[in-house]
Amino acid sequence: MPVDASLGRTITAFEGGITTHVITHPSHPERVFAYEVTFLLDHPRIIAVASLKPPLHFHPHQEEYIEVLEGRLAVEVGGREYMLAPEHGEFLVRPWTNHRLYPPVSEKGAGGGEGGLRRTRFLLSGQDTAEMFRLDTVFFENWYGYQDQTVVKGENIDLVQVMSMFDAGGSYLSLPRWIPFSKTLARALGIVVGRWLGGILGYQPFHRKWTTDWQLACRKMELSVFQRRFSDRCQKTK
């Protein structure tokens, strides 16, 4: 599938190990976001976190779509790992499905050796929904920014901050499947801890230094009485 990434802007993370071009999806322009993402598999920052998979999570309201354009991409869904390649076409992640994706840097030769997979390039996009707390560019800008802060700068991961950001992105950290009503409980924890308690303690889901559309970020935070105060700073820039 041809993709013109020249029209969008670029988000970089892990000191260039991950590059994300913001685009309009070539086949589905109605989707709320679309990115062409490139993982440089032999980049030192990618190799350094090879054994650290991102957290399992789910989205109650959005379908997420993944299509590999070059190389291979590992996607874990419902406890099963899929190794996606270009011939597999578009992969659908349904709402309420525990999942995560990561570069296959642990594969033989993937670290930049002779014949190794030097990069993975894929399309990531999401369904448009009426919810304001959803996956979109505001969320991804801040999530990438926070990951840089912890991985590159070495700051400790703050679980409340992660839950605050995930909740604002319509995403919730998965609990073990053996826990009764685990997804309902996980979502409730995300709202109570991430949005309510986090807001009281001063955790904000979006930060001006990482956000391009700060007005949209403010409108999102104004939806919660616990986060409304963080949008006050945007009033000064009008």
JSON list of C-alpha atoms in Angstrom, two decimals:
[
{"chain": "A", "resi": 1, "resn": "MET", "atom": "CA", "xyz": [0.00, 0.00, 0.00]},
{"chain": "A", "resi": 2, "resn": "PRO", "atom": "CA", "xyz": [1.57, 3.32, -1.00]},
{"chain": "A", "resi": 3, "resn": "VAL", "atom": "CA", "xyz": [1.78, 5.82, 1.84]},
{"chain": "A", "resi": 4, "resn": "ASP", "atom": "CA", "xyz": [2.71, 9.48, 1.47]},
{"chain": "A", "resi": 5, "resn": "ALA", "atom": "CA", "xyz": [4.23, 10.45, 4.81]},
{"chain": "A", "resi": 6, "resn": "SER", "atom": "CA", "xyz": [5.52, 13.79, 3.53]},
{"chain": "A", "resi": 7, "resn": "LEU", "atom": "CA", "xyz": [2.26, 15.63, 4.28]},
{"chain": "A", "resi": 8, "resn": "GLY", "atom": "CA", "xyz": [2.26, 14.93, 8.00]},
{"chain": "A", "resi": 9, "resn": "ARG", "atom": "CA", "xyz": [4.54, 15.92, 10.82]},
{"chain": "A", "resi": 10, "resn": "THR", "atom": "CA", "xyz": [6.90, 13.56, 12.61]},
{"chain": "A", "resi": 11, "resn": "ILE", "atom": "CA", "xyz": [7.09, 12.37, 16.22]},
{"chain": "A", "resi": 12, "resn": "THR", "atom": "CA", "xyz": [10.38, 10.79, 17.29]},
{"chain": "A", "resi": 13, "resn": "ALA", "atom": "CA", "xyz": [11.08, 8.73, 20.38]},
{"chain": "A", "resi": 14, "resn": "PHE", "atom": "CA", "xyz": [13.93, 6.72, 21.87]},
{"chain": "A", "resi": 15, "resn": "GLU", "atom": "CA", "xyz": [16.48, 9.11, 20.33]},
{"chain": "A", "resi": 16, "resn": "GLY", "atom": "CA", "xyz": [15.31, 8.26, 16.83]},
{"chain": "A", "resi": 17, "resn": "GLY", "atom": "CA", "xyz": [14.76, 4.55, 17.41]},
{"chain": "A", "resi": 18, "resn": "ILE", "atom": "CA", "xyz": [11.05, 5.06, 16.76]},
{"chain": "A", "resi": 19, "resn": "THR", "atom": "CA", "xyz": [9.79, 7.49, 14.13]},
{"chain": "A", "resi": 20, "resn": "THR", "atom": "CA", "xyz": [6.08, 8.19, 13.69]},
{"chain": "A", "resi": 21, "resn": "HIS", "atom": "CA", "xyz": [4.72, 10.11, 10.70]},
{"chain": "A", "resi": 22, "resn": "VAL", "atom": "CA", "xyz": [1.22, 11.55, 11.24]},
{"chain": "A", "resi": 23, "resn": "ILE", "atom": "CA", "xyz": [-0.70, 10.89, 8.02]},
{"chain": "A", "resi": 24, "resn": "THR", "atom": "CA", "xyz": [-4.18, 10.50, 6.60]},
{"chain": "A", "resi": 25, "resn": "HIS", "atom": "CA", "xyz": [-4.90, 6.83, 6.12]},
{"chain": "A", "resi": 26, "resn": "PRO", "atom": "CA", "xyz": [-4.61, 6.07, 2.37]},
{"chain": "A", "resi": 27, "resn": "SER", "atom": "CA", "xyz": [-7.69, 3.80, 2.35]},
{"chain": "A", "resi": 28, "resn": "HIS", "atom": "CA", "xyz": [-9.69, 5.00, 5.37]},
{"chain": "A", "resi": 29, "resn": "PRO", "atom": "CA", "xyz": [-9.43, 8.79, 5.76]},
{"chain": "A", "resi": 30, "resn": "GLU", "atom": "CA", "xyz": [-12.31, 8.74, 8.26]},
{"chain": "A", "resi": 31, "resn": "ARG", "atom": "CA", "xyz": [-10.16, 7.15, 10.98]},
{"chain": "A", "resi": 32, "resn": "VAL", "atom": "CA", "xyz": [-9.41, 9.39, 13.94]},
{"chain": "A", "resi": 33, "resn": "PHE", "atom": "CA", "xyz": [-5.67, 8.86, 13.64]},
{"chain": "A", "resi": 34, "resn": "ALA", "atom": "CA", "xyz": [-3.24, 7.18, 11.27]},
{"chain": "A", "resi": 35, "resn": "TYR", "atom": "CA", "xyz": [0.51, 6.86, 11.61]},
{"chain": "A", "resi": 36, "resn": "GLU", "atom": "CA", "xyz": [3.32, 5.34, 9.63]},
{"chain": "A", "resi": 37, "resn": "VAL", "atom": "CA", "xyz": [5.61, 4.00, 12.35]},
{"chain": "A", "resi": 38, "resn": "THR", "atom": "CA", "xyz": [9.20, 2.85, 11.87]},
{"chain": "A", "resi": 39, "resn": "PHE", "atom": "CA", "xyz": [11.17, 0.82, 14.41]},
{"chain": "A", "resi": 40, "resn": "LEU", "atom": "CA", "xyz": [14.94, 0.78, 13.78]},
{"chain": "A", "resi": 41, "resn": "LEU", "atom": "CA", "xyz": [15.72, -2.67, 15.09]},
{"chain": "A", "resi": 42, "resn": "ASP", "atom": "CA", "xyz": [19.47, -2.16, 15.40]},
{"chain": "A", "resi": 43, "resn": "HIS", "atom": "CA", "xyz": [19.14, 1.18, 17.20]},
{"chain": "A", "resi": 44, "resn": "PRO", "atom": "CA", "xyz": [20.81, 1.03, 20.64]},
{"chain": "A", "resi": 45, "resn": "ARG", "atom": "CA", "xyz": [17.68, 2.29, 22.42]},
{"chain": "A", "resi": 46, "resn": "ILE", "atom": "CA", "xyz": [15.51, -0.38, 20.80]},
{"chain": "A", "resi": 47, "resn": "ILE", "atom": "CA", "xyz": [18.02, -3.12, 21.57]},
{"chain": "A", "resi": 48, "resn": "ALA", "atom": "CA", "xyz": [18.28, -1.92, 25.18]},
{"chain": "A", "resi": 49, "resn": "VAL", "atom": "CA", "xyz": [14.54, -2.39, 25.81]},
{"chain": "A", "resi": 50, "resn": "ALA", "atom": "CA", "xyz": [14.22, -5.58, 23.75]},
{"chain": "A", "resi": 51, "resn": "SER", "atom": "CA", "xyz": [13.29, -7.68, 26.76]},
{"chain": "A", "resi": 52, "resn": "LEU", "atom": "CA", "xyz": [10.82, -5.12, 28.14]},
{"chain": "A", "resi": 53, "resn": "LYS", "atom": "CA", "xyz": [7.46, -5.53, 26.45]},
{"chain": "A", "resi": 54, "resn": "PRO", "atom": "CA", "xyz": [4.97, -2.66, 26.72]},
{"chain": "A", "resi": 55, "resn": "PRO", "atom": "CA", "xyz": [2.08, -3.16, 29.14]},
{"chain": "A", "resi": 56, "resn": "LEU", "atom": "CA", "xyz": [-0.92, -5.22, 28.13]},
{"chain": "A", "resi": 57, "resn": "HIS", "atom": "CA", "xyz": [-3.95, -2.96, 27.77]},
{"chain": "A", "resi": 58, "resn": "PHE", "atom": "CA", "xyz": [-7.34, -2.63, 26.10]},
{"chain": "A", "resi": 59, "resn": "HIS", "atom": "CA", "xyz": [-9.61, 0.05, 24.63]},
{"chain": "A", "resi": 60, "resn": "PRO", "atom": "CA", "xyz": [-13.32, -0.22, 25.51]},
{"chain": "A", "resi": 61, "resn": "HIS", "atom": "CA", "xyz": [-14.62, 1.95, 22.65]},
{"chain": "A", "resi": 62, "resn": "GLN", "atom": "CA", "xyz": [-12.18, 1.80, 19.76]},
{"chain": "A", "resi": 63, "resn": "GLU", "atom": "CA", "xyz": [-11.05, -0.65, 17.16]},
{"chain": "A", "resi": 64, "resn": "GLU", "atom": "CA", "xyz": [-7.34, -0.42, 16.40]},
{"chain": "A", "resi": 65, "resn": "TYR", "atom": "CA", "xyz": [-5.81, -1.41, 13.06]},
{"chain": "A", "resi": 66, "resn": "ILE", "atom": "CA", "xyz": [-2.27, -2.55, 12.28]},
{"chain": "A", "resi": 67, "resn": "GLU", "atom": "CA", "xyz": [-0.80, -3.19, 8.85]},
{"chain": "A", "resi": 68, "resn": "VAL", "atom": "CA", "xyz": [2.86, -4.09, 8.38]},
{"chain": "A", "resi": 69, "resn": "LEU", "atom": "CA", "xyz": [4.49, -2.47, 5.35]},
{"chain": "A", "resi": 70, "resn": "GLU", "atom": "CA", "xyz": [8.04, -3.74, 5.80]},
{"chain": "A", "resi": 71, "resn": "GLY", "atom": "CA", "xyz": [9.69, -6.31, 8.05]},
{"chain": "A", "resi": 72, "resn": "ARG", "atom": "CA", "xyz": [7.78, -8.01, 10.84]},
{"chain": "A", "resi": 73, "resn": "LEU", "atom": "CA", "xyz": [5.93, -6.85, 13.94]},
{"chain": "A", "resi": 74, "resn": "ALA", "atom": "CA", "xyz": [5.00, -8.83, 17.04]},
{"chain": "A", "resi": 75, "resn": "VAL", "atom": "CA", "xyz": [1.42, -8.33, 18.24]},
{"chain": "A", "resi": 76, "resn": "GLU", "atom": "CA", "xyz": [0.12, -10.09, 21.33]},
{"chain": "A", "resi": 77, "resn": "VAL", "atom": "CA", "xyz": [-3.67, -10.41, 21.47]},
{"chain": "A", "resi": 78, "resn": "GLY", "atom": "CA", "xyz": [-5.62, -12.36, 24.06]},
{"chain": "A", "resi": 79, "resn": "GLY", "atom": "CA", "xyz": [-2.53, -14.19, 25.27]},
{"chain": "A", "resi": 80, "resn": "ARG", "atom": "CA", "xyz": [-1.40, -15.27, 21.78]},
{"chain": "A", "resi": 81, "resn": "GLU", "atom": "CA", "xyz": [1.52, -13.76, 19.88]},
{"chain": "A", "resi": 82, "resn": "TYR", "atom": "CA", "xyz": [1.16, -13.05, 16.16]},
{"chain": "A", "resi": 83, "resn": "MET", "atom": "CA", "xyz": [4.16, -12.22, 13.96]},
{"chain": "A", "resi": 84, "resn": "LEU", "atom": "CA", "xyz": [2.73, -9.92, 11.31]},
{"chain": "A", "resi": 85, "resn": "ALA", "atom": "CA", "xyz": [4.27, -9.36, 7.89]},
{"chain": "A", "resi": 86, "resn": "PRO", "atom": "CA", "xyz": [3.16, -7.39, 4.81]},
{"chain": "A", "resi": 87, "resn": "GLU", "atom": "CA", "xyz": [1.39, -10.40, 3.28]},
{"chain": "A", "resi": 88, "resn": "HIS", "atom": "CA", "xyz": [-0.99, -10.59, 6.25]},
{"chain": "A", "resi": 89, "resn": "GLY", "atom": "CA", "xyz": [-2.76, -7.34, 5.38]},
{"chain": "A", "resi": 90, "resn": "GLU", "atom": "CA", "xyz": [-4.60, -5.31, 8.01]},
{"chain": "A", "resi": 91, "resn": "PHE", "atom": "CA", "xyz": [-4.87, -6.78, 11.51]},
{"chain": "A", "resi": 92, "resn": "LEU", "atom": "CA", "xyz": [-7.87, -5.79, 13.65]},
{"chain": "A", "resi": 93, "resn": "VAL", "atom": "CA", "xyz": [-7.73, -5.37, 17.43]},
{"chain": "A", "resi": 94, "resn": "ARG", "atom": "CA", "xyz": [-11.29, -5.30, 18.72]},
{"chain": "A", "resi": 95, "resn": "PRO", "atom": "CA", "xyz": [-12.53, -3.27, 21.72]},
{"chain": "A", "resi": 96, "resn": "TRP", "atom": "CA", "xyz": [-12.03, -4.84, 25.15]},
{"chain": "A", "resi": 97, "resn": "THR", "atom": "CA", "xyz": [-9.23, -7.07, 23.82]},
{"chain": "A", "resi": 98, "resn": "ASN", "atom": "CA", "xyz": [-6.01, -7.27, 25.83]},
{"chain": "A", "resi": 99, "resn": "HIS", "atom": "CA", "xyz": [-3.11, -6.56, 23.51]},
{"chain": "A", "resi": 100, "resn": "ARG", "atom": "CA", "xyz": [0.30, -5.00, 22.95]},
{"chain": "A", "resi": 101, "resn": "LEU", "atom": "CA", "xyz": [2.72, -4.66, 20.05]},
{"chain": "A", "resi": 102, "resn": "TYR", "atom": "CA", "xyz": [6.49, -4.56, 19.96]},
{"chain": "A", "resi": 103, "resn": "PRO", "atom": "CA", "xyz": [9.42, -4.89, 17.55]},
{"chain": "A", "resi": 104, "resn": "PRO", "atom": "CA", "xyz": [10.77, -8.43, 17.03]},
{"chain": "A", "resi": 105, "resn": "VAL", "atom": "CA", "xyz": [14.30, -7.48, 18.03]},
{"chain": "A", "resi": 106, "resn": "SER", "atom": "CA", "xyz": [14.82, -10.77, 19.83]},
{"chain": "A", "resi": 107, "resn": "GLU", "atom": "CA", "xyz": [14.66, -12.66, 16.56]},
{"chain": "A", "resi": 108, "resn": "LYS", "atom": "CA", "xyz": [17.88, -14.13, 15.21]},
{"chain": "A", "resi": 109, "resn": "GLY", "atom": "CA", "xyz": [19.67, -11.55, 13.13]},
{"chain": "A", "resi": 110, "resn": "ALA", "atom": "CA", "xyz": [17.33, -8.73, 14.09]},
{"chain": "A", "resi": 111, "resn": "GLY", "atom": "CA", "xyz": [20.04, -6.68, 15.75]},
{"chain": "A", "resi": 112, "resn": "GLY", "atom": "CA", "xyz": [21.54, -5.40, 12.52]},
{"chain": "A", "resi": 113, "resn": "GLY", "atom": "CA", "xyz": [23.74, -8.40, 11.68]},
{"chain": "A", "resi": 114, "resn": "GLU", "atom": "CA", "xyz": [24.24, -9.88, 8.27]},
{"chain": "A", "resi": 115, "resn": "GLY", "atom": "CA", "xyz": [20.84, -10.50, 6.70]},
{"chain": "A", "resi": 116, "resn": "GLY", "atom": "CA", "xyz": [19.07, -9.19, 9.80]},
{"chain": "A", "resi": 117, "resn": "LEU", "atom": "CA", "xyz": [15.78, -7.32, 9.92]},
{"chain": "A", "resi": 118, "resn": "ARG", "atom": "CA", "xyz": [17.06, -3.76, 10.22]},
{"chain": "A", "resi": 119, "resn": "ARG", "atom": "CA", "xyz": [13.67, -2.08, 10.54]},
{"chain": "A", "resi": 120, "resn": "THR", "atom": "CA", "xyz": [9.95, -2.62, 10.86]},
{"chain": "A", "resi": 121, "resn": "ARG", "atom": "CA", "xyz": [7.55, -0.18, 9.20]},
{"chain": "A", "resi": 122, "resn": "PHE", "atom": "CA", "xyz": [3.79, -0.35, 9.74]},
{"chain": "A", "resi": 123, "resn": "LEU", "atom": "CA", "xyz": [0.53, 1.59, 9.67]},
{"chain": "A", "resi": 124, "resn": "LEU", "atom": "CA", "xyz": [-1.25, 2.14, 12.97]},
{"chain": "A", "resi": 125, "resn": "SER", "atom": "CA", "xyz": [-4.74, 3.65, 12.92]},
{"chain": "A", "resi": 126, "resn": "GLY", "atom": "CA", "xyz": [-7.87, 3.85, 15.02]},
{"chain": "A", "resi": 127, "resn": "GLN", "atom": "CA", "xyz": [-11.62, 4.02, 14.74]},
{"chain": "A", "resi": 128, "resn": "ASP", "atom": "CA", "xyz": [-13.30, 7.39, 15.20]},
{"chain": "A", "resi": 129, "resn": "THR", "atom": "CA", "xyz": [-15.64, 7.50, 18.21]},
{"chain": "A", "resi": 130, "resn": "ALA", "atom": "CA", "xyz": [-17.79, 10.05, 20.02]},
{"chain": "A", "resi": 131, "resn": "GLU", "atom": "CA", "xyz": [-15.73, 9.78, 23.22]},
{"chain": "A", "resi": 132, "resn": "MET", "atom": "CA", "xyz": [-13.26, 12.58, 23.96]},
{"chain": "A", "resi": 133, "resn": "PHE", "atom": "CA", "xyz": [-11.09, 10.25, 26.06]},
{"chain": "A", "resi": 134, "resn": "ARG", "atom": "CA", "xyz": [-9.79, 8.11, 23.20]},
{"chain": "A", "resi": 135, "resn": "LEU", "atom": "CA", "xyz": [-6.71, 7.14, 21.25]},
{"chain": "A", "resi": 136, "resn": "ASP", "atom": "CA", "xyz": [-5.61, 10.11, 19.15]},
{"chain": "A", "resi": 137, "resn": "THR", "atom": "CA", "xyz": [-2.54, 12.19, 18.42]},
{"chain": "A", "resi": 138, "resn": "VAL", "atom": "CA", "xyz": [-2.75, 14.14, 21.70]},
{"chain": "A", "resi": 139, "resn": "PHE", "atom": "CA", "xyz": [-2.50, 10.85, 23.59]},
{"chain": "A", "resi": 140, "resn": "PHE", "atom": "CA", "xyz": [0.33, 9.41, 21.50]},
{"chain": "A", "resi": 141, "resn": "GLU", "atom": "CA", "xyz": [2.41, 12.60, 21.68]},
{"chain": "A", "resi": 142, "resn": "ASN", "atom": "CA", "xyz": [2.26, 12.52, 25.46]},
{"chain": "A", "resi": 143, "resn": "TRP", "atom": "CA", "xyz": [2.77, 8.78, 25.77]},
{"chain": "A", "resi": 144, "resn": "TYR", "atom": "CA", "xyz": [5.86, 8.92, 23.55]},
{"chain": "A", "resi": 145, "resn": "GLY", "atom": "CA", "xyz": [7.11, 11.92, 25.50]},
{"chain": "A", "resi": 146, "resn": "TYR", "atom": "CA", "xyz": [6.68, 10.14, 28.81]},
{"chain": "A", "resi": 147, "resn": "GLN", "atom": "CA", "xyz": [8.43, 7.00, 27.52]},
{"chain": "A", "resi": 148, "resn": "ASP", "atom": "CA", "xyz": [11.37, 9.14, 26.44]},
{"chain": "A", "resi": 149, "resn": "GLN", "atom": "CA", "xyz": [11.48, 10.63, 29.92]},
{"chain": "A", "resi": 150, "resn": "THR", "atom": "CA", "xyz": [11.71, 7.21, 31.54]},
{"chain": "A", "resi": 151, "resn": "VAL", "atom": "CA", "xyz": [13.71, 5.20, 28.98]},
{"chain": "A", "resi": 152, "resn": "VAL", "atom": "CA", "xyz": [16.11, 7.84, 27.68]},
{"chain": "A", "resi": 153, "resn": "LYS", "atom": "CA", "xyz": [16.46, 10.09, 30.72]},
{"chain": "A", "resi": 154, "resn": "GLY", "atom": "CA", "xyz": [16.24, 7.24, 33.22]},
{"chain": "A", "resi": 155, "resn": "GLU", "atom": "CA", "xyz": [13.40, 8.55, 35.39]},
{"chain": "A", "resi": 156, "resn": "ASN", "atom": "CA", "xyz": [11.38, 6.03, 37.36]},
{"chain": "A", "resi": 157, "resn": "ILE", "atom": "CA", "xyz": [8.06, 4.91, 35.93]},
{"chain": "A", "resi": 158, "resn": "ASP", "atom": "CA", "xyz": [5.17, 6.33, 37.94]},
{"chain": "A", "resi": 159, "resn": "LEU", "atom": "CA", "xyz": [2.17, 3.98, 37.75]},
{"chain": "A", "resi": 160, "resn": "VAL", "atom": "CA", "xyz": [-0.33, 6.72, 38.61]},
{"chain": "A", "resi": 161, "resn": "GLN", "atom": "CA", "xyz": [1.03, 8.89, 35.79]},
{"chain": "A", "resi": 162, "resn": "VAL", "atom": "CA", "xyz": [0.76, 5.97, 33.36]},
{"chain": "A", "resi": 163, "resn": "MET", "atom": "CA", "xyz": [-2.83, 5.28, 34.45]},
{"chain": "A", "resi": 164, "resn": "SER", "atom": "CA", "xyz": [-3.71, 8.97, 34.12]},
{"chain": "A", "resi": 165, "resn": "MET", "atom": "CA", "xyz": [-2.39, 9.10, 30.56]},
{"chain": "A", "resi": 166, "resn": "PHE", "atom": "CA", "xyz": [-3.95, 5.79, 29.56]},
{"chain": "A", "resi": 167, "resn": "ASP", "atom": "CA", "xyz": [-7.37, 6.74, 30.91]},
{"chain": "A", "resi": 168, "resn": "ALA", "atom": "CA", "xyz": [-7.26, 10.01, 28.96]},
{"chain": "A", "resi": 169, "resn": "GLY", "atom": "CA", "xyz": [-6.44, 7.92, 25.88]},
{"chain": "A", "resi": 170, "resn": "GLY", "atom": "CA", "xyz": [-9.38, 5.57, 26.40]},
{"chain": "A", "resi": 171, "resn": "SER", "atom": "CA", "xyz": [-6.96, 2.81, 27.40]},
{"chain": "A", "resi": 172, "resn": "TYR", "atom": "CA", "xyz": [-6.68, 0.69, 30.53]},
{"chain": "A", "resi": 173, "resn": "LEU", "atom": "CA", "xyz": [-3.95, -1.57, 31.89]},
{"chain": "A", "resi": 174, "resn": "SER", "atom": "CA", "xyz": [-4.94, -5.22, 31.79]},
{"chain": "A", "resi": 175, "resn": "LEU", "atom": "CA", "xyz": [-5.30, -7.27, 34.95]},
{"chain": "A", "resi": 176, "resn": "PRO", "atom": "CA", "xyz": [-4.65, -11.04, 35.10]},
{"chain": "A", "resi": 177, "resn": "ARG", "atom": "CA", "xyz": [-7.38, -12.95, 33.31]},
{"chain": "A", "resi": 178, "resn": "TRP", "atom": "CA", "xyz": [-8.09, -15.15, 36.33]},
{"chain": "A", "resi": 179, "resn": "ILE", "atom": "CA", "xyz": [-9.46, -12.14, 38.26]},
{"chain": "A", "resi": 180, "resn": "PRO", "atom": "CA", "xyz": [-13.28, -12.09, 38.04]},
{"chain": "A", "resi": 181, "resn": "PHE", "atom": "CA", "xyz": [-14.60, -9.20, 35.93]},
{"chain": "A", "resi": 182, "resn": "SER", "atom": "CA", "xyz": [-10.98, -8.22, 35.30]},
{"chain": "A", "resi": 183, "resn": "LYS", "atom": "CA", "xyz": [-11.67, -5.77, 32.46]},
{"chain": "A", "resi": 184, "resn": "THR", "atom": "CA", "xyz": [-14.48, -3.98, 34.27]},
{"chain": "A", "resi": 185, "resn": "LEU", "atom": "CA", "xyz": [-12.29, -3.74, 37.36]},
{"chain": "A", "resi": 186, "resn": "ALA", "atom": "CA", "xyz": [-9.29, -2.57, 35.30]},
{"chain": "A", "resi": 187, "resn": "ARG", "atom": "CA", "xyz": [-11.32, 0.21, 33.74]},
{"chain": "A", "resi": 188, "resn": "ALA", "atom": "CA", "xyz": [-12.70, 1.28, 37.12]},
{"chain": "A", "resi": 189, "resn": "LEU", "atom": "CA", "xyz": [-9.17, 1.37, 38.56]},
{"chain": "A", "resi": 190, "resn": "GLY", "atom": "CA", "xyz": [-8.00, 3.45, 35.62]},
{"chain": "A", "resi": 191, "resn": "ILE", "atom": "CA", "xyz": [-10.71, 6.02, 36.21]},
{"chain": "A", "resi": 192, "resn": "VAL", "atom": "CA", "xyz": [-10.51, 6.10, 40.00]},
{"chain": "A", "resi": 193, "resn": "VAL", "atom": "CA", "xyz": [-6.72, 6.02, 40.31]},
{"chain": "A", "resi": 194, "resn": "GLY", "atom": "CA", "xyz": [-5.69, 7.66, 37.04]},
{"chain": "A", "resi": 195, "resn": "ARG", "atom": "CA", "xyz": [-8.36, 10.33, 36.68]},
{"chain": "A", "resi": 196, "resn": "TRP", "atom": "CA", "xyz": [-9.83, 10.99, 40.12]},
{"chain": "A", "resi": 197, "resn": "LEU", "atom": "CA", "xyz": [-6.98, 10.28, 42.58]},
{"chain": "A", "resi": 198, "resn": "GLY", "atom": "CA", "xyz": [-4.34, 11.28, 40.05]},
{"chain": "A", "resi": 199, "resn": "GLY", "atom": "CA", "xyz": [-6.06, 14.59, 39.44]},
{"chain": "A", "resi": 200, "resn": "ILE", "atom": "CA", "xyz": [-6.27, 15.31, 43.17]},
{"chain": "A", "resi": 201, "resn": "LEU", "atom": "CA", "xyz": [-2.56, 14.50, 43.57]},
{"chain": "A", "resi": 202, "resn": "GLY", "atom": "CA", "xyz": [-1.54, 16.73, 40.67]},
{"chain": "A", "resi": 203, "resn": "TYR", "atom": "CA", "xyz": [-1.06, 14.20, 37.87]},
{"chain": "A", "resi": 204, "resn": "GLN", "atom": "CA", "xyz": [-2.15, 15.59, 34.53]},
{"chain": "A", "resi": 205, "resn": "PRO", "atom": "CA", "xyz": [-2.63, 13.37, 31.48]},
{"chain": "A", "resi": 206, "resn": "PHE", "atom": "CA", "xyz": [-1.37, 15.89, 28.94]},
{"chain": "A", "resi": 207, "resn": "HIS", "atom": "CA", "xyz": [1.61, 18.25, 29.07]},
{"chain": "A", "resi": 208, "resn": "ARG", "atom": "CA", "xyz": [2.14, 21.37, 27.00]},
{"chain": "A", "resi": 209, "resn": "LYS", "atom": "CA", "xyz": [5.79, 20.48, 26.24]},
{"chain": "A", "resi": 210, "resn": "TRP", "atom": "CA", "xyz": [4.69, 17.33, 24.38]},
{"chain": "A", "resi": 211, "resn": "THR", "atom": "CA", "xyz": [1.39, 18.53, 22.90]},
{"chain": "A", "resi": 212, "resn": "THR", "atom": "CA", "xyz": [0.87, 20.19, 19.53]},
{"chain": "A", "resi": 213, "resn": "ASP", "atom": "CA", "xyz": [-2.88, 20.85, 19.85]},
{"chain": "A", "resi": 214, "resn": "TRP", "atom": "CA", "xyz": [-2.93, 22.19, 23.40]},
{"chain": "A", "resi": 215, "resn": "GLN", "atom": "CA", "xyz": [-6.45, 23.58, 23.03]},
{"chain": "A", "resi": 216, "resn": "LEU", "atom": "CA", "xyz": [-7.79, 20.09, 22.33]},
{"chain": "A", "resi": 217, "resn": "ALA", "atom": "CA", "xyz": [-5.86, 18.72, 25.30]},
{"chain": "A", "resi": 218, "resn": "CYS", "atom": "CA", "xyz": [-7.44, 21.39, 27.48]},
{"chain": "A", "resi": 219, "resn": "ARG", "atom": "CA", "xyz": [-10.95, 20.57, 26.25]},
{"chain": "A", "resi": 220, "resn": "LYS", "atom": "CA", "xyz": [-10.35, 16.95, 27.18]},
{"chain": "A", "resi": 221, "resn": "MET", "atom": "CA", "xyz": [-9.12, 17.77, 30.68]},
{"chain": "A", "resi": 222, "resn": "GLU", "atom": "CA", "xyz": [-12.05, 20.15, 31.25]},
{"chain": "A", "resi": 223, "resn": "LEU", "atom": "CA", "xyz": [-14.39, 17.14, 31.03]},
{"chain": "A", "resi": 224, "resn": "SER", "atom": "CA", "xyz": [-13.19, 15.96, 34.44]},
{"chain": "A", "resi": 225, "resn": "VAL", "atom": "CA", "xyz": [-13.70, 18.00, 37.60]},
{"chain": "A", "resi": 226, "resn": "PHE", "atom": "CA", "xyz": [-10.45, 16.45, 38.88]},
{"chain": "A", "resi": 227, "resn": "GLN", "atom": "CA", "xyz": [-8.39, 17.55, 35.86]},
{"chain": "A", "resi": 228, "resn": "ARG", "atom": "CA", "xyz": [-10.08, 20.82, 34.97]},
{"chain": "A", "resi": 229, "resn": "ARG", "atom": "CA", "xyz": [-7.54, 22.88, 36.85]},
{"chain": "A", "resi": 230, "resn": "PHE", "atom": "CA", "xyz": [-4.76, 21.68, 34.53]},
{"chain": "A", "resi": 231, "resn": "SER", "atom": "CA", "xyz": [-6.44, 23.39, 31.60]},
{"chain": "A", "resi": 232, "resn": "ASP", "atom": "CA", "xyz": [-6.36, 26.80, 33.32]},
{"chain": "A", "resi": 233, "resn": "ARG", "atom": "CA", "xyz": [-2.90, 27.46, 31.94]},
{"chain": "A", "resi": 234, "resn": "CYS", "atom": "CA", "xyz": [-4.29, 27.31, 28.39]},
{"chain": "A", "resi": 235, "resn": "GLN", "atom": "CA", "xyz": [-6.64, 30.18, 29.16]},
{"chain": "A", "resi": 236, "resn": "LYS", "atom": "CA", "xyz": [-3.63, 32.49, 29.52]},
{"chain": "A", "resi": 237, "resn": "THR", "atom": "CA", "xyz": [-2.51, 31.82, 25.96]},
{"chain": "A", "resi": 238, "resn": "LYS", "atom": "CA", "xyz": [-5.78, 32.87, 24.27]}
]
